[in-house]
PDB file of C-alpha atoms in Angstrom:
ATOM      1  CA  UNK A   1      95.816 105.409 124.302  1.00  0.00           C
ATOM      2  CA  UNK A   2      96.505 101.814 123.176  1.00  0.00           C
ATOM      3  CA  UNK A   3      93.679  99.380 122.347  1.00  0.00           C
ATOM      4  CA  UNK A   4      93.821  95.856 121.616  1.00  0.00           C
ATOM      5  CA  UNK A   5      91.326  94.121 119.751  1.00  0.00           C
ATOM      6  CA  UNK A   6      90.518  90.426 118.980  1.00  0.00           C
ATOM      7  CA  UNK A   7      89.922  89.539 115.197  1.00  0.00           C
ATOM      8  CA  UNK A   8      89.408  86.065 114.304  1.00  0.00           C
ATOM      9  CA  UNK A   9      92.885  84.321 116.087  1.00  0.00           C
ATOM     10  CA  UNK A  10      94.723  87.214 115.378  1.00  0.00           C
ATOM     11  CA  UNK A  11      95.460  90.733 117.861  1.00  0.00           C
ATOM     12  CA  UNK A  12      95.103  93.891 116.332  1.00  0.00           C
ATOM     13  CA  UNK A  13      96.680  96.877 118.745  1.00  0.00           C
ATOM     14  CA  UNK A  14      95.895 100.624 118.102  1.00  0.00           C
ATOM     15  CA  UNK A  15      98.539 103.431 119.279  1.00  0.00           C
ATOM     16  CA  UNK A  16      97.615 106.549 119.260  1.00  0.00           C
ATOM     17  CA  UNK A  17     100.247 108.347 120.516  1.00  0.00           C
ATOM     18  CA  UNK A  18     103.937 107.753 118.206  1.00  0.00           C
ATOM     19  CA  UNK A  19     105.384 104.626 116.284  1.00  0.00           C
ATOM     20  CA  UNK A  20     105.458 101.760 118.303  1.00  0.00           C
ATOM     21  CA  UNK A  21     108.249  99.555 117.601  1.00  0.00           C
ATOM     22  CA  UNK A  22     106.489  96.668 116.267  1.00  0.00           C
ATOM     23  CA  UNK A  23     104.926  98.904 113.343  1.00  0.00           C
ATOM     24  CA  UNK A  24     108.614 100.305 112.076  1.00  0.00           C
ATOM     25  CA  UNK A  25     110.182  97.074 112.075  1.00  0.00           C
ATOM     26  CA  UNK A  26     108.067  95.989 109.849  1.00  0.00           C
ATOM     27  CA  UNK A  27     107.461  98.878 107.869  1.00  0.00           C
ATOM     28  CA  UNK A  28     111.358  98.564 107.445  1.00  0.00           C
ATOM     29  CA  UNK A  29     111.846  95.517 106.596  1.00  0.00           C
ATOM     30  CA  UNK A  30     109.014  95.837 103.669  1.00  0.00           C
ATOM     31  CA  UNK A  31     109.530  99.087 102.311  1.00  0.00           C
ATOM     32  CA  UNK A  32     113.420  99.839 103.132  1.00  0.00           C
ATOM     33  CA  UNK A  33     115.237  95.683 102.846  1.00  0.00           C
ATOM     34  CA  UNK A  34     112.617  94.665 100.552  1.00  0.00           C
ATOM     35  CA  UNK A  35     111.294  97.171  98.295  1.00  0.00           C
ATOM     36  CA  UNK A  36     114.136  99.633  98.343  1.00  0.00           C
ATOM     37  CA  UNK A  37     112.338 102.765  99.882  1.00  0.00           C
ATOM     38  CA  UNK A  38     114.812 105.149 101.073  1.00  0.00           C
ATOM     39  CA  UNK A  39     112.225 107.907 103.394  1.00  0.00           C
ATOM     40  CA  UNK A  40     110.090 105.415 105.234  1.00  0.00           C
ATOM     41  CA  UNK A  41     109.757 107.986 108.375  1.00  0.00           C
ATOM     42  CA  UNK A  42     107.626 110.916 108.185  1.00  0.00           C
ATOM     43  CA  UNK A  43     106.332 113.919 110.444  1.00  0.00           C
ATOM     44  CA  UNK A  44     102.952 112.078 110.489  1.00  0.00           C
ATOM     45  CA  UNK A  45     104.290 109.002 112.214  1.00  0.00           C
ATOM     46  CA  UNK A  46     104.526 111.211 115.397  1.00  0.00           C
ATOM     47  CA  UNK A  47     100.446 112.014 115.013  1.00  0.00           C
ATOM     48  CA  UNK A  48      98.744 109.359 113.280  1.00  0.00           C
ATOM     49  CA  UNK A  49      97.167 106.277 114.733  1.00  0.00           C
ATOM     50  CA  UNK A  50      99.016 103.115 113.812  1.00  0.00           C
ATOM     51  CA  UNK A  51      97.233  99.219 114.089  1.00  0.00           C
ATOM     52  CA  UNK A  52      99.853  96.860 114.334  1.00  0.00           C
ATOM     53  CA  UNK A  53      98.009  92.959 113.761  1.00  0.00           C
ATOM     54  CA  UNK A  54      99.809  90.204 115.307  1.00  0.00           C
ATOM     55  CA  UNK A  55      99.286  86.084 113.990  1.00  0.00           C
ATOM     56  CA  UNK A  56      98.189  83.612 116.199  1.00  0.00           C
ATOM     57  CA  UNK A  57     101.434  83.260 117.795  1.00  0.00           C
ATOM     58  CA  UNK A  58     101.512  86.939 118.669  1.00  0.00           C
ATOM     59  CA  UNK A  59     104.454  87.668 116.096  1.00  0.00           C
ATOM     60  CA  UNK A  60     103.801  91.398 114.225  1.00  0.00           C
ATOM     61  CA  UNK A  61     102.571  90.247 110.943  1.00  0.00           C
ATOM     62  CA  UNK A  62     101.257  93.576 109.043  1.00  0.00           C
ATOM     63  CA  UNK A  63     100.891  97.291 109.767  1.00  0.00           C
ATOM     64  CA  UNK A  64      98.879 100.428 108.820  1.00  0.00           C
ATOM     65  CA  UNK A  65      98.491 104.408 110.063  1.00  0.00           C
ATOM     66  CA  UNK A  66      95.767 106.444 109.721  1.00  0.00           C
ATOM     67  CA  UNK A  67      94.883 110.127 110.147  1.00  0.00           C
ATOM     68  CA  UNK A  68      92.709 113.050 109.001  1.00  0.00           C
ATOM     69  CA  UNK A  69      92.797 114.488 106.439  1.00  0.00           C
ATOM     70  CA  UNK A  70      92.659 117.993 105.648  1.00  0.00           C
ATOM     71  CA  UNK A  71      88.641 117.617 104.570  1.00  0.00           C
ATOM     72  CA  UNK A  72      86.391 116.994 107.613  1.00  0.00           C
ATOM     73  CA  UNK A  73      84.763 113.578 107.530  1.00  0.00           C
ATOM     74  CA  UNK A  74      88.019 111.706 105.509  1.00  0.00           C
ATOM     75  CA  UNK A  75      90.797 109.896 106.797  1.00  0.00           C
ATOM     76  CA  UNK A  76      93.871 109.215 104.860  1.00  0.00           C
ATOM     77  CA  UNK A  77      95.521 105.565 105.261  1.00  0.00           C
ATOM     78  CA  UNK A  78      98.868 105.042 104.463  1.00  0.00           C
ATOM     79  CA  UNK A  79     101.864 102.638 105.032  1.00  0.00           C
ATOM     80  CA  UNK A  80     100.059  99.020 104.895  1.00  0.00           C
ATOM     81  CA  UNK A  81     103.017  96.567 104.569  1.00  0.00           C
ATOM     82  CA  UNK A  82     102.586  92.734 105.552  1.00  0.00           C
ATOM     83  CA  UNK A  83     105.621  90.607 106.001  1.00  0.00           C
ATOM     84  CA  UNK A  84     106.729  88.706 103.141  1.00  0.00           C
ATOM     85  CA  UNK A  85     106.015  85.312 105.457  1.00  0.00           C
ATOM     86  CA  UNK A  86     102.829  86.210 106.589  1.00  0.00           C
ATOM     87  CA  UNK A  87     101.411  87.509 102.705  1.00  0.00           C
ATOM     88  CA  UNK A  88      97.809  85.690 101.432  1.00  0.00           C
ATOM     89  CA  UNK A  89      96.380  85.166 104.594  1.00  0.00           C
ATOM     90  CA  UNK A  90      94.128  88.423 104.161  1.00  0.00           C
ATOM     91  CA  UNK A  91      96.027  90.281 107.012  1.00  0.00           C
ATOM     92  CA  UNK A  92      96.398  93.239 104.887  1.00  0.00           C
ATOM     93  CA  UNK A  93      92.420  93.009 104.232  1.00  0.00           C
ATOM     94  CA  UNK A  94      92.189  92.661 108.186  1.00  0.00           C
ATOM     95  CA  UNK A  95      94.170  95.532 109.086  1.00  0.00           C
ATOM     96  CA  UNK A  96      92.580  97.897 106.315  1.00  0.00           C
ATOM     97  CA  UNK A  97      89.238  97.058 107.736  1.00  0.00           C
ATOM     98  CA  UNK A  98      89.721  97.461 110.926  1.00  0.00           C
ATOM     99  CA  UNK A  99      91.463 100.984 110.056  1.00  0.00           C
ATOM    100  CA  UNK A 100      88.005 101.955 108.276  1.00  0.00           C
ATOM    101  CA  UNK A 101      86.076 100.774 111.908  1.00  0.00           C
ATOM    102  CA  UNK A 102      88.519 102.979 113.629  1.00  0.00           C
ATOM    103  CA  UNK A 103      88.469 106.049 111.154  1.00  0.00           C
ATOM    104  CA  UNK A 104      84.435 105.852 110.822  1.00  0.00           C
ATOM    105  CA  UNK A 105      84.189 106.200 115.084  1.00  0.00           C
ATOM    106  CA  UNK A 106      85.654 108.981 114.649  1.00  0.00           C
ATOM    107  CA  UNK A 107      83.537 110.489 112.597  1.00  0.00           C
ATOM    108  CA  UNK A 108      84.885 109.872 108.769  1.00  0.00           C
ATOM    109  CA  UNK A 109      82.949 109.275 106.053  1.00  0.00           C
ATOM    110  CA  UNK A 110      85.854 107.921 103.551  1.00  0.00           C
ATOM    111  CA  UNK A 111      88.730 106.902 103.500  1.00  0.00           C
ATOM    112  CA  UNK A 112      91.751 107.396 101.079  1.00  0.00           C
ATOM    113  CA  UNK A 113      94.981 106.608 100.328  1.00  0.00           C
ATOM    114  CA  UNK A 114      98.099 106.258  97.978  1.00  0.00           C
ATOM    115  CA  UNK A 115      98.532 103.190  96.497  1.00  0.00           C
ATOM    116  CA  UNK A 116     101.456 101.662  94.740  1.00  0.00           C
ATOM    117  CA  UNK A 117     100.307 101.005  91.117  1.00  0.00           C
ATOM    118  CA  UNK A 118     100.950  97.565  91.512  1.00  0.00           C
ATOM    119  CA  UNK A 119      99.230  96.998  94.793  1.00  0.00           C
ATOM    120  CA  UNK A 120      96.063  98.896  93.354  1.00  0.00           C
ATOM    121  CA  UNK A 121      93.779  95.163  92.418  1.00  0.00           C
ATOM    122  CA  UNK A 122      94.347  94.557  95.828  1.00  0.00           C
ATOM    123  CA  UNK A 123      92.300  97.878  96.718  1.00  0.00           C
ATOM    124  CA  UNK A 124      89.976  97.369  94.354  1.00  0.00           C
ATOM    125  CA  UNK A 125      88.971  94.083  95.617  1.00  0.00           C
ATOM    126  CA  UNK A 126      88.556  95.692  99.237  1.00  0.00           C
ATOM    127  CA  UNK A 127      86.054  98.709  97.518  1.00  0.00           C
ATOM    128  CA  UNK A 128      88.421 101.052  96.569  1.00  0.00           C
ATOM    129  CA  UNK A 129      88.196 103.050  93.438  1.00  0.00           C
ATOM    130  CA  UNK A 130      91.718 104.975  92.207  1.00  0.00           C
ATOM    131  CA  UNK A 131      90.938 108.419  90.885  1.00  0.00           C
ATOM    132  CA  UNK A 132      93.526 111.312  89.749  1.00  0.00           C
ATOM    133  CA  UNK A 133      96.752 111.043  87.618  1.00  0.00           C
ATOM    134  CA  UNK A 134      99.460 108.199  88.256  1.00  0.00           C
ATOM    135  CA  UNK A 135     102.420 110.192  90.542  1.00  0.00           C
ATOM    136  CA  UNK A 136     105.970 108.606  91.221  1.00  0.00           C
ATOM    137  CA  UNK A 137     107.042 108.450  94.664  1.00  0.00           C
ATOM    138  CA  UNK A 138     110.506 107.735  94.924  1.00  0.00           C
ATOM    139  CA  UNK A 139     110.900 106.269  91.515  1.00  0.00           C
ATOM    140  CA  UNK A 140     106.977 104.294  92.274  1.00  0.00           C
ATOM    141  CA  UNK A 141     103.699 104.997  90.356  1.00  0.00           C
ATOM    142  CA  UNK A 142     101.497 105.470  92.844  1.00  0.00           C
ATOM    143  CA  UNK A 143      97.358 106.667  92.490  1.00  0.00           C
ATOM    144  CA  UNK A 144      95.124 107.509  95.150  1.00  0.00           C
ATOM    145  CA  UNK A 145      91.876 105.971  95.901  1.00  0.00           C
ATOM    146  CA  UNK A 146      89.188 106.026  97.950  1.00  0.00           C
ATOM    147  CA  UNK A 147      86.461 104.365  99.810  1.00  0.00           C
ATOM    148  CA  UNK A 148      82.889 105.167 101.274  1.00  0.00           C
ATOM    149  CA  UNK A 149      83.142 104.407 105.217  1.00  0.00           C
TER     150      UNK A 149
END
């Protein structure tokens, strides 16, 4: 199923079923070209829900996926990148909360995920609180927080 939803003068679309194209472009261009991440793709891709938002001019501006977790009632969001262009225009805030609409009609009750260290005051500022010990992923502190949906 694919959904499209208006927020503000941007598009946010929802897959359901695999990557679309829009998502792994820029997923690659963030977290391969730019940040130097070498295993960008994943099993989950092929099950997790992924909201592409597009600008006002309908270009792909920032990405997330989503997906249960293990522990009925919690999602677990992963792979937020916004391109470098479209940064400060609170599309990452935009995509995370409509992520959160999209996890709680299904039935969760928080949501978590892995943050880069460095990206972790943007979290915060969203209502995210980290918990746990820092962990490197490929070569990255990362801590996981979470969120009350």
């Amino acid at each position: 199923m694919k959904e499209t939803k208006q927020v503000s003068q941007m598009i946010i679309k929802i897959s359901e079923n695999g990557l679309p194209r829009d998502a792994w472009k820029i997923r690659e261009t963030v977290f391969i070209m730019e940040q130097g991440f070498q295993n960008e793709l994943d099993e989950l891709d092929d099950s997790a829900v992924h909201l592409v938002l597009y600008d006002d001019k309908g270009c792909p501006a920032g990405v997330c996926r989503i997906f249960p977790s293990e522990k009925p009632g919690e999602y677990i969001l992963g792979r937020l990148a916004v391109l470098k262009e479209q940064r400060g225009k609170h599309i990452g805030e935009k995509v995370v909360k409509e992520a959160e609409k999209y996890a709680a009609s299904k039935g969760a009750r928080v949501m978590k995920l892995h943050a880069q260290c460095q990206a972790s005051a943007f979290y915060e500022k969203i209502g995210y609180h980290p918990y746990g010990d820092i962990e490197e992923e490929e070569g990255c502190p990362h801590i996981w927080m979470k969120t009350s949906l």
